[in-house]
Amino acid sequence: MKRLFYLAILALMLPLAAQSQVDYDIIQKATNKIFIKDVIIHDRPGSTIEYGSILIDNGIIKQIGRGIAEPNDALILEADSLHVYPAFIDALSHTGVKKKEEGERPNIKFVGSPPNMVAGILPHTSVVDQLDEESKNISSLREAGFGLSHSVAEGRMLPGQSAIISLSGKPIKDIVLKEKVGMYAQLKTSPRVYPATMIGVLSKFKELYRQAEGASVHLDKYKNSPLGMQRPNYDEAIVGMIPVTKKQQTVFFKAKSAKDVYRVLALQKDLGFDLVLSDVEQVYPVVDAIKSSRAKLLLSLDLPEKPEGMEDEEEEGDDEESEEEETDTDEDEEEEVEEDDEETMKFKERKIEAYKNYVSQGAMLEKAGIPFSFSWIDAKPKELQKNIQTLIENGLSEKVAISALTTNPAQVLGISNIAGTAEKGKLGNLIISTKPIFEKNSKIKFMLVDGELFEYKIKEKKKKSGGGEQMDIVGKYSYTIDQFDASGEMTIEKDGDDLKVLMSDSEDLSDTIEGTNVSQDGSELSFDLSVSEDGFTMDISVTVEFIDEEFEGTVSTQFGEAPIEGAKKSPKQ
């Protein structure tokens, strides 16, 4: 797929090759200075500068406010009356981390004392060694408004040390802002070897921590006066834990459920390490316990789907006129609907109650005065707007929502001096949106990250005529792009309430690219592709119209368009 589209793009680019060069998906510029004028600047939570300007030089904010003279050597960004915010900070995720290939599990002779690698005990390792600057989730997180990410490795009990990375898409050596930020830990067991149980994980953590305390004392004494002392020779996992025992590193402990939160808080109380409760999903039963502890909190933004029947409950009485206009036929149909039995009704009520508790957690924390940030281990960046709006609808203030994405994570990660607010001397990582960021239908128009400027197309949703329903387009289709002499498969799948689109070429159907910004409007489907080959990256937009089981449309790049057409494949194909 990458090869075909790469060659196809070259065909579109040939007439313009002498005029332009493209690298990554950024706006090319002849200067490192960017001037943004006449914009509404939300420089920090709750603060606004009406129609001010910002000068960024080499990725740093040099001037911000009103009355700034327009420089003659800067790229002038036409963003009149748009809204500017500090770019969001991802407080915890696996952003940029290469997926591990599952190999055969080695035979372990002593299952009670397996190698650290097998047991998933790797506090001495760094996520930096596992980063890939071409990872798809870097661009998707950036497109959602993020400029920085606190990345941790995948693994089991102790995957290792975290790092803060820039989402600029530059090479690894240029995107790592800060290494050894913290220690990532999980209550995750190791199959068939120790620790294979929850109690085993907690016991192993305590054992490792106590061993690291002892090793730290020995190492310090040996360093000061080695005469007559045995030379230290400790396991690398024990040495890797020493910064935690000295409170030079915070433990970012994943604790999804209320039970997990209690377990981790008890562990922290026993040992005394600095703790950030991370990726917590179930907060409402443990608010008091969190408030009385010294732990900081990262709330998961992976919200559950609204329970069936809840929408009807919320919309009841919203449109009295339409209710009066219901026909006798509709009433007859309603009478035929089989009512739930008492047990089913109680189950549905409990499910709705749990959902309400879940989506009101942000408001609950705000009322309790507990600051929090958001984590992205399981949350999808494309759902950020929808999920934040859900939390706001359920009582969370917009000011606290902004804080949870900017100033709070900056404080937790120790980077408040360079990020979290838009002010002179800080990183010029900025969001530029069409409306206030969490207002309905607000879209991100530009992102500035580490001196690079990214522009995103604003797709206006067409109004449906006559209230037509969404066409069922799920399936596998063949496609051809004659202008490129290209062909392959397009697979459309359900992804919760959304659609997933996978594109592949005929030479290797297993080589697929997943579409982003997938949107369906009736019989029309649109999505974007980001294709990389040999250090070259191109953004592609695809829009097609379905008629029965066939479609036709256009493939667009910044260099031109080409027609695409296709048809649904039979199950045997």
XYZ file of C-alpha atoms in Angstrom:
573
model
C 0.000 0.000 0.000
C 2.749 2.429 0.938
C 4.701 1.655 -2.230
C 1.744 2.125 -4.565
C 0.609 5.393 -3.056
C 4.191 6.631 -2.932
C 4.569 6.076 -6.683
C 1.131 7.556 -7.306
C 1.959 10.704 -5.367
C 5.137 11.100 -7.393
C 2.975 11.126 -10.524
C 0.992 14.046 -9.121
C 4.113 15.818 -7.943
C 6.143 15.711 -11.170
C 4.708 18.930 -12.652
C 5.499 20.733 -9.390
C 8.787 19.068 -8.509
C 10.839 22.072 -9.539
C 8.705 24.376 -7.418
C 8.327 22.577 -4.113
C 9.712 19.945 -1.791
C 7.676 18.292 0.920
C 8.990 16.723 4.107
C 6.616 15.280 6.691
C 3.082 16.679 6.894
C 4.117 20.211 7.806
C 3.857 23.615 6.205
C 7.219 24.387 4.651
C 8.696 27.686 5.786
C 11.711 29.794 4.876
C 12.117 31.195 8.381
C 12.126 29.869 11.954
C 9.939 32.777 13.049
C 6.151 32.424 13.078
C 3.868 35.383 13.801
C 0.239 34.793 14.769
C -1.828 37.975 14.853
C -5.301 39.089 15.875
C -6.242 35.888 17.703
C -8.067 35.167 20.949
C -5.353 33.819 23.258
C -6.335 31.517 26.122
C -2.887 31.730 27.694
C -3.764 29.737 30.838
C -6.912 28.174 32.329
C -9.465 30.906 32.988
C -7.412 33.694 31.339
C -7.966 35.257 27.907
C -6.178 37.939 25.852
C -8.604 39.340 23.298
C -7.158 39.821 19.819
C -3.508 39.569 20.716
C -0.477 38.338 18.812
C 2.261 35.756 19.377
C 5.814 35.669 18.000
C 7.534 32.280 18.025
C 11.204 31.891 17.145
C 12.826 28.449 16.916
C 9.905 26.922 18.780
C 10.033 29.374 21.727
C 7.497 32.122 22.501
C 9.430 35.392 22.236
C 6.495 37.810 22.558
C 2.825 37.409 23.443
C 0.067 39.941 24.047
C -1.363 43.036 22.394
C 0.416 45.725 20.446
C 3.247 43.532 19.131
C 4.757 44.890 15.927
C 4.565 42.560 12.941
C 8.105 41.440 12.025
C 9.151 41.517 8.372
C 11.193 38.320 8.572
C 8.537 35.947 9.939
C 5.955 33.603 8.479
C 2.639 35.411 9.048
C -0.040 32.920 10.010
C -3.474 33.993 8.844
C -5.551 33.045 11.869
C -7.682 36.153 12.457
C -10.255 35.694 15.240
C -9.310 32.056 15.805
C -8.669 30.729 19.310
C -5.185 29.859 20.604
C -4.455 27.514 23.528
C -1.300 25.956 24.958
C -0.968 22.517 23.345
C -2.247 19.696 25.517
C 0.135 17.486 27.481
C -0.463 13.742 27.501
C 0.201 12.739 31.117
C 0.679 9.004 30.402
C 0.463 6.755 27.342
C 2.362 4.328 25.127
C 2.834 7.007 22.445
C 5.649 6.264 20.020
C 6.403 2.839 21.522
C 7.130 0.025 19.079
C 4.801 -2.936 19.336
C 6.560 -5.966 20.796
C 6.469 -9.140 18.767
C 5.254 -12.111 20.759
C 7.839 -14.876 20.574
C 7.884 -18.318 22.119
C 7.992 -18.239 25.886
C 11.246 -19.839 27.117
C 11.141 -22.884 29.353
C 11.853 -21.746 32.902
C 13.467 -24.286 35.228
C 12.828 -22.362 38.450
C 9.390 -20.742 38.078
C 9.722 -19.192 41.544
C 12.781 -17.207 40.448
C 12.521 -16.464 36.709
C 14.793 -14.044 34.786
C 13.724 -10.411 35.099
C 12.885 -10.215 31.396
C 10.457 -13.141 31.653
C 8.863 -11.837 34.861
C 8.480 -8.341 33.400
C 10.667 -6.711 36.071
C 12.653 -4.106 34.119
C 13.025 -0.935 36.253
C 16.513 -0.379 34.837
C 15.317 -0.044 31.215
C 14.178 3.122 29.425
C 11.261 3.623 27.054
C 13.567 5.708 24.851
C 15.104 2.484 23.524
C 11.658 1.425 22.274
C 10.554 4.635 20.541
C 9.711 4.990 16.859
C 9.282 8.551 15.576
C 7.171 7.250 12.666
C 4.616 5.684 15.001
C 1.076 6.434 13.847
C -0.113 7.405 17.322
C 2.285 10.374 17.386
C 0.484 12.084 14.504
C -2.993 11.106 15.752
C -2.296 12.488 19.239
C -0.876 15.681 17.742
C -3.945 16.088 15.539
C -6.079 15.880 18.694
C -4.230 18.884 20.165
C -1.229 17.412 22.005
C 2.296 18.780 21.812
C 4.038 16.649 24.437
C 3.585 13.082 25.605
C 4.733 11.253 28.732
C 5.515 7.882 27.220
C 5.908 4.561 29.024
C 6.804 1.114 27.752
C 4.353 -1.759 27.543
C 5.013 -4.783 29.714
C 4.092 -6.425 32.980
C 4.862 -5.506 36.594
C 7.691 -2.999 36.026
C 8.068 -2.035 32.332
C 10.743 0.563 33.116
C 11.479 4.278 33.127
C 9.409 6.844 31.242
C 10.299 9.827 29.071
C 8.707 13.047 27.838
C 8.701 13.335 24.061
C 7.752 16.045 21.607
C 5.076 15.118 19.068
C 6.801 17.018 16.279
C 7.529 13.884 14.254
C 11.245 14.677 14.165
C 13.944 11.967 14.632
C 14.240 10.292 18.051
C 17.326 12.271 19.010
C 15.342 15.494 18.576
C 12.027 14.570 20.201
C 13.176 13.295 23.628
C 12.839 16.260 26.000
C 13.422 14.483 29.284
C 14.472 10.936 30.190
C 14.009 8.973 33.425
C 10.945 11.024 34.354
C 9.417 8.285 36.469
C 9.016 4.560 37.041
C 6.014 2.878 35.430
C 4.425 0.058 37.452
C 1.371 -2.164 37.069
C -0.495 -4.796 39.057
C 0.074 -7.172 36.174
C 1.006 -10.773 36.840
C 3.353 -13.084 34.908
C 1.749 -16.285 33.563
C 3.133 -19.504 35.019
C 6.085 -17.827 36.783
C 6.520 -15.661 39.888
C 4.833 -13.240 40.412
C 1.814 -15.028 38.947
C -0.751 -13.596 41.409
C -1.780 -10.166 42.644
C -0.337 -10.929 46.107
C 2.857 -12.038 44.382
C 3.155 -8.719 42.507
C 2.707 -6.693 45.698
C 5.182 -8.899 47.584
C 7.751 -8.708 44.779
C 7.485 -4.911 44.650
C 8.089 -4.704 48.412
C 11.003 -7.128 48.213
C 12.640 -5.229 45.351
C 12.102 -1.892 47.104
C 13.690 -3.109 50.378
C 16.623 -4.620 48.482
C 17.131 -1.308 46.653
C 17.138 0.575 49.974
C 19.866 -1.704 51.312
C 21.851 -1.528 48.091
C 21.642 2.264 48.121
C 23.173 2.466 51.607
C 25.952 0.040 50.632
C 26.729 1.879 47.371
C 26.886 5.266 49.114
C 29.211 3.945 51.827
C 31.437 2.244 49.275
C 31.608 5.418 47.211
C 32.653 7.501 50.243
C 35.142 5.001 51.695
C 35.697 1.645 49.947
C 38.532 0.571 52.241
C 37.746 -2.794 53.808
C 34.342 -3.068 52.116
C 33.113 -5.699 49.712
C 32.708 -4.338 46.191
C 28.989 -3.863 45.409
C 27.572 -6.267 42.836
C 23.792 -5.927 42.675
C 21.211 -7.088 40.175
C 20.457 -4.358 37.624
C 16.748 -4.398 38.567
C 17.649 -3.601 42.188
C 19.944 -0.751 41.112
C 17.187 0.523 38.790
C 14.839 0.913 41.767
C 17.257 3.012 43.852
C 16.057 6.401 42.438
C 12.532 5.481 43.596
C 13.709 4.760 47.157
C 15.561 8.088 47.207
C 12.471 9.898 45.872
C 14.407 10.993 42.819
C 11.792 9.256 40.686
C 8.016 9.077 41.089
C 6.176 5.797 40.552
C 3.376 6.098 37.987
C 1.297 3.140 39.172
C -1.511 1.986 36.907
C -4.615 1.324 39.037
C -7.818 1.094 37.017
C -10.364 -0.067 39.598
C -11.194 1.183 43.085
C -9.749 -2.058 44.501
C -6.489 -1.440 42.663
C -6.364 2.110 44.013
C -6.728 0.827 47.591
C -3.991 -1.781 46.996
C -1.546 0.751 45.573
C -2.272 3.333 48.278
C -1.596 0.688 50.948
C 1.680 -0.222 49.237
C 2.717 3.436 49.069
C 1.841 3.985 52.727
C 3.985 1.000 53.725
C 7.046 1.946 51.646
C 6.795 5.739 51.364
C 7.594 6.291 47.669
C 6.226 9.233 45.684
C 3.101 8.082 43.854
C 0.979 9.081 40.898
C -2.173 6.932 40.656
C -2.375 6.400 36.912
C -5.022 5.573 34.329
C -7.665 5.330 37.057
C -11.124 4.538 35.717
C -13.122 4.079 38.924
C -12.617 7.103 41.164
C -15.989 7.778 42.782
C -15.706 5.062 45.498
C -12.199 6.192 46.544
C -12.299 10.001 46.427
C -11.821 10.356 50.200
C -8.933 7.863 50.223
C -7.171 9.744 47.419
C -7.744 13.097 49.085
C -6.245 11.923 52.377
C -3.159 10.478 50.639
C -0.202 12.321 49.154
C -0.769 10.698 45.778
C -1.409 12.589 42.564
C -4.024 11.406 40.106
C -4.232 10.651 36.386
C -7.821 9.949 35.363
C -8.446 7.751 32.324
C -10.359 9.499 29.560
C -11.561 6.173 28.199
C -15.275 6.620 28.905
C -17.849 3.819 28.607
C -20.611 3.908 26.031
C -23.923 5.370 27.132
C -26.205 2.533 28.293
C -29.110 1.508 26.115
C -32.273 3.385 27.002
C -30.509 6.292 28.685
C -30.840 8.590 25.691
C -34.599 8.089 25.718
C -34.626 8.968 29.409
C -32.712 12.219 28.803
C -34.742 13.228 25.756
C -38.111 12.590 27.404
C -40.207 15.731 27.335
C -37.778 17.635 25.097
C -40.178 17.827 22.184
C -43.773 17.953 23.371
C -45.094 19.084 20.015
C -43.696 16.035 18.219
C -45.213 13.782 20.895
C -48.647 15.276 20.258
C -48.242 14.552 16.559
C -47.597 10.818 17.025
C -50.047 8.700 15.052
C -52.337 6.014 16.394
C -50.167 3.508 14.498
C -47.095 4.572 16.510
C -49.067 4.134 19.738
C -50.122 0.650 18.687
C -46.509 -0.264 17.900
C -45.373 0.984 21.311
C -48.003 -1.181 23.021
C -46.618 -4.228 21.240
C -43.111 -3.710 22.679
C -42.433 -6.331 25.294
C -41.650 -4.847 28.690
C -38.568 -5.929 30.624
C -39.034 -8.106 33.664
C -38.225 -6.679 37.094
C -34.741 -8.208 37.275
C -33.789 -6.846 33.840
C -35.120 -3.407 34.764
C -33.028 -3.355 37.952
C -29.944 -4.417 35.994
C -30.469 -1.595 33.484
C -31.004 0.892 36.317
C -27.730 -0.194 37.965
C -25.932 0.145 34.647
C -27.287 3.670 34.116
C -26.378 4.608 37.694
C -22.813 3.316 37.196
C -22.507 5.309 33.955
C -23.703 8.493 35.641
C -21.180 7.983 38.442
C -18.453 7.414 35.869
C -19.059 10.528 33.760
C -19.539 12.743 36.841
C -16.166 11.755 38.327
C -14.460 14.869 36.976
C -17.030 17.109 38.669
C -16.727 15.038 41.859
C -12.938 15.539 41.941
C -13.326 19.249 41.226
C -15.802 19.609 44.098
C -13.441 17.713 46.416
C -10.560 20.006 45.448
C -8.436 17.151 44.035
C -6.351 18.241 41.016
C -6.042 15.646 38.259
C -4.703 15.097 34.771
C -5.762 12.730 31.986
C -4.016 9.549 30.831
C -4.230 7.866 27.436
C -3.291 4.221 27.923
C -6.637 3.020 26.524
C -8.353 6.268 25.518
C -8.583 7.170 21.821
C -7.323 10.646 20.825
C -10.118 11.051 18.272
C -12.660 10.809 21.106
C -11.098 13.585 23.209
C -13.559 16.300 22.179
C -16.606 14.087 22.655
C -15.446 12.708 26.020
C -14.447 16.089 27.463
C -17.811 17.505 26.388
C -19.494 14.580 28.155
C -17.609 15.375 31.391
C -18.508 19.069 31.069
C -22.171 18.196 30.487
C -21.995 16.214 33.737
C -20.677 19.049 35.899
C -16.954 19.485 35.188
C -16.012 23.119 34.554
C -14.218 23.999 31.333
C -11.464 25.687 33.355
C -10.663 22.459 35.236
C -10.900 20.444 32.001
C -8.277 22.730 30.411
C -6.138 22.474 33.561
C -6.266 18.666 33.388
C -4.782 18.850 29.893
C -2.211 21.629 30.407
C -1.087 23.037 33.768
C -1.783 19.943 35.887
C 0.229 17.455 33.776
C 3.003 20.031 33.442
C 3.189 20.211 37.240
C 3.048 16.405 37.707
C 5.813 15.897 35.125
C 8.012 18.702 36.449
C 7.939 20.801 33.267
C 5.855 23.790 34.386
C 8.844 26.024 33.618
C 8.646 25.245 29.901
C 5.079 24.060 29.183
C 1.445 24.140 30.287
C 0.752 27.826 29.611
C 1.334 30.204 26.720
C 3.797 32.792 27.951
C 7.106 34.393 27.014
C 10.042 32.004 27.192
C 8.003 28.788 27.136
C 7.670 26.274 24.330
C 5.586 27.584 21.458
C 3.460 24.437 21.377
C 0.034 25.799 20.506
C -3.439 24.759 19.388
C -5.289 27.089 17.024
C -8.989 26.240 16.818
C -12.016 27.643 15.010
C -14.016 28.116 18.243
C -13.392 27.792 21.987
C -11.750 24.374 22.119
C -14.535 22.438 23.856
C -17.441 24.192 22.182
C -19.562 21.980 19.957
C -18.225 21.733 16.376
C -14.917 23.362 17.332
C -12.135 22.150 15.024
C -8.358 22.370 15.254
C -7.072 24.352 12.266
C -3.351 24.533 13.114
C -0.937 22.866 15.528
C 2.480 24.291 16.379
C 4.869 21.777 17.919
C 8.577 22.292 18.478
C 8.789 24.993 15.794
C 6.858 22.970 13.212
C 3.526 24.146 11.836
C 0.792 21.643 10.906
C -2.411 22.586 9.103
C -5.560 20.452 9.116
C -8.406 20.569 6.661
C -11.722 21.581 8.174
C -14.383 19.295 6.797
C -17.800 20.858 6.852
C -20.490 18.276 7.542
C -23.206 18.283 4.927
C -26.750 18.657 6.110
C -28.788 15.565 5.434
C -31.745 16.172 3.165
C -35.010 14.719 4.354
C -33.457 13.152 7.450
C -31.956 10.231 5.470
C -30.416 7.350 7.370
C -26.763 6.320 7.263
C -26.163 3.791 4.495
C -24.750 0.409 5.546
C -21.355 0.386 3.822
C -19.519 -2.154 6.007
C -17.700 -4.724 3.892
C -14.709 -5.454 1.668
C -14.349 -3.565 -1.626
C -11.975 -3.645 -4.564
C -10.779 -0.276 -5.841
C -8.888 1.087 -8.844
C -7.167 4.401 -9.477
C -6.548 4.364 -13.236
C -4.485 7.540 -13.206
C -1.998 5.794 -10.906
C -2.404 2.350 -12.517
C -3.209 1.263 -8.941
C -5.659 -1.232 -7.451
C -6.277 -3.037 -4.180
C -8.745 -3.554 -1.348
C -10.631 -1.177 0.909
C -12.098 -2.774 4.041
C -14.720 -0.951 6.100
C -15.393 -2.287 9.612
C -17.453 -1.220 12.608
C -15.371 0.260 15.459
C -17.873 0.796 18.260
C -20.111 3.633 17.068
C -17.527 4.618 14.444
C -16.116 3.100 11.267
C -12.603 1.826 10.606
C -11.159 1.939 7.075
C -8.180 -0.188 5.984
C -6.528 0.283 2.573
C -4.148 -2.179 0.915
C -2.702 -2.677 -2.569
C -3.093 -5.708 -4.823
C 0.580 -6.712 -4.636
C 0.438 -7.292 -0.867
C -3.037 -7.282 0.680
C -1.530 -7.790 4.157
C 0.251 -4.407 3.957
C -2.511 -2.091 5.169
C -2.848 1.546 6.177
C -5.632 2.574 8.554
C -7.575 5.713 7.687
C -8.017 8.565 10.146
C -10.778 11.186 10.526
C -13.247 8.640 9.157
C -16.633 10.262 8.594
C -19.833 8.964 7.027
C -22.672 11.177 5.886
C -25.485 9.100 4.413
C -23.951 7.447 1.341
C -20.736 9.501 1.443
C -17.541 8.307 3.139
C -14.443 10.426 3.719
C -11.160 9.638 5.441
C -7.474 10.582 5.476
C -4.324 8.527 4.975
C -0.770 9.354 6.014
C 1.702 7.489 3.812
C 5.442 7.312 4.526
C 8.176 5.861 2.342
C 11.945 6.439 2.489
C 11.620 9.414 4.838
C 8.895 10.999 2.695
C 5.419 11.528 4.189
C 2.273 12.586 2.359
C -1.249 13.294 3.650
C -4.018 11.982 1.398
C -7.757 12.673 1.597
C -10.247 10.232 0.105
C -13.933 11.015 -0.502
C -16.265 8.499 -2.147
C -20.009 8.205 -2.815
C -21.711 4.794 -2.601
C -24.442 3.718 -4.992
C -25.760 0.286 -4.043
C -22.584 -1.828 -3.771
C -20.326 0.399 -5.882
C -18.577 3.691 -5.198
C -16.695 6.448 -6.961
C -14.902 9.559 -5.744
C -11.546 11.312 -5.548
C -8.128 10.844 -3.976
C -6.666 14.247 -3.090
C -3.219 15.512 -2.101
C -1.882 19.041 -1.931
C -0.556 18.473 -5.457
C -3.749 17.383 -7.168
C -6.618 14.907 -7.419
C -7.311 11.588 -9.118
C -10.562 9.609 -9.505
C -11.099 6.375 -7.582
C -13.835 3.801 -8.096
C -14.667 0.384 -6.699
C -17.206 -2.312 -5.953
C -18.073 -4.636 -3.084
C -16.379 -8.026 -3.231
C -18.364 -11.230 -2.973
C -17.651 -13.442 0.085
C -15.735 -15.893 -2.126
C -13.361 -13.242 -3.490
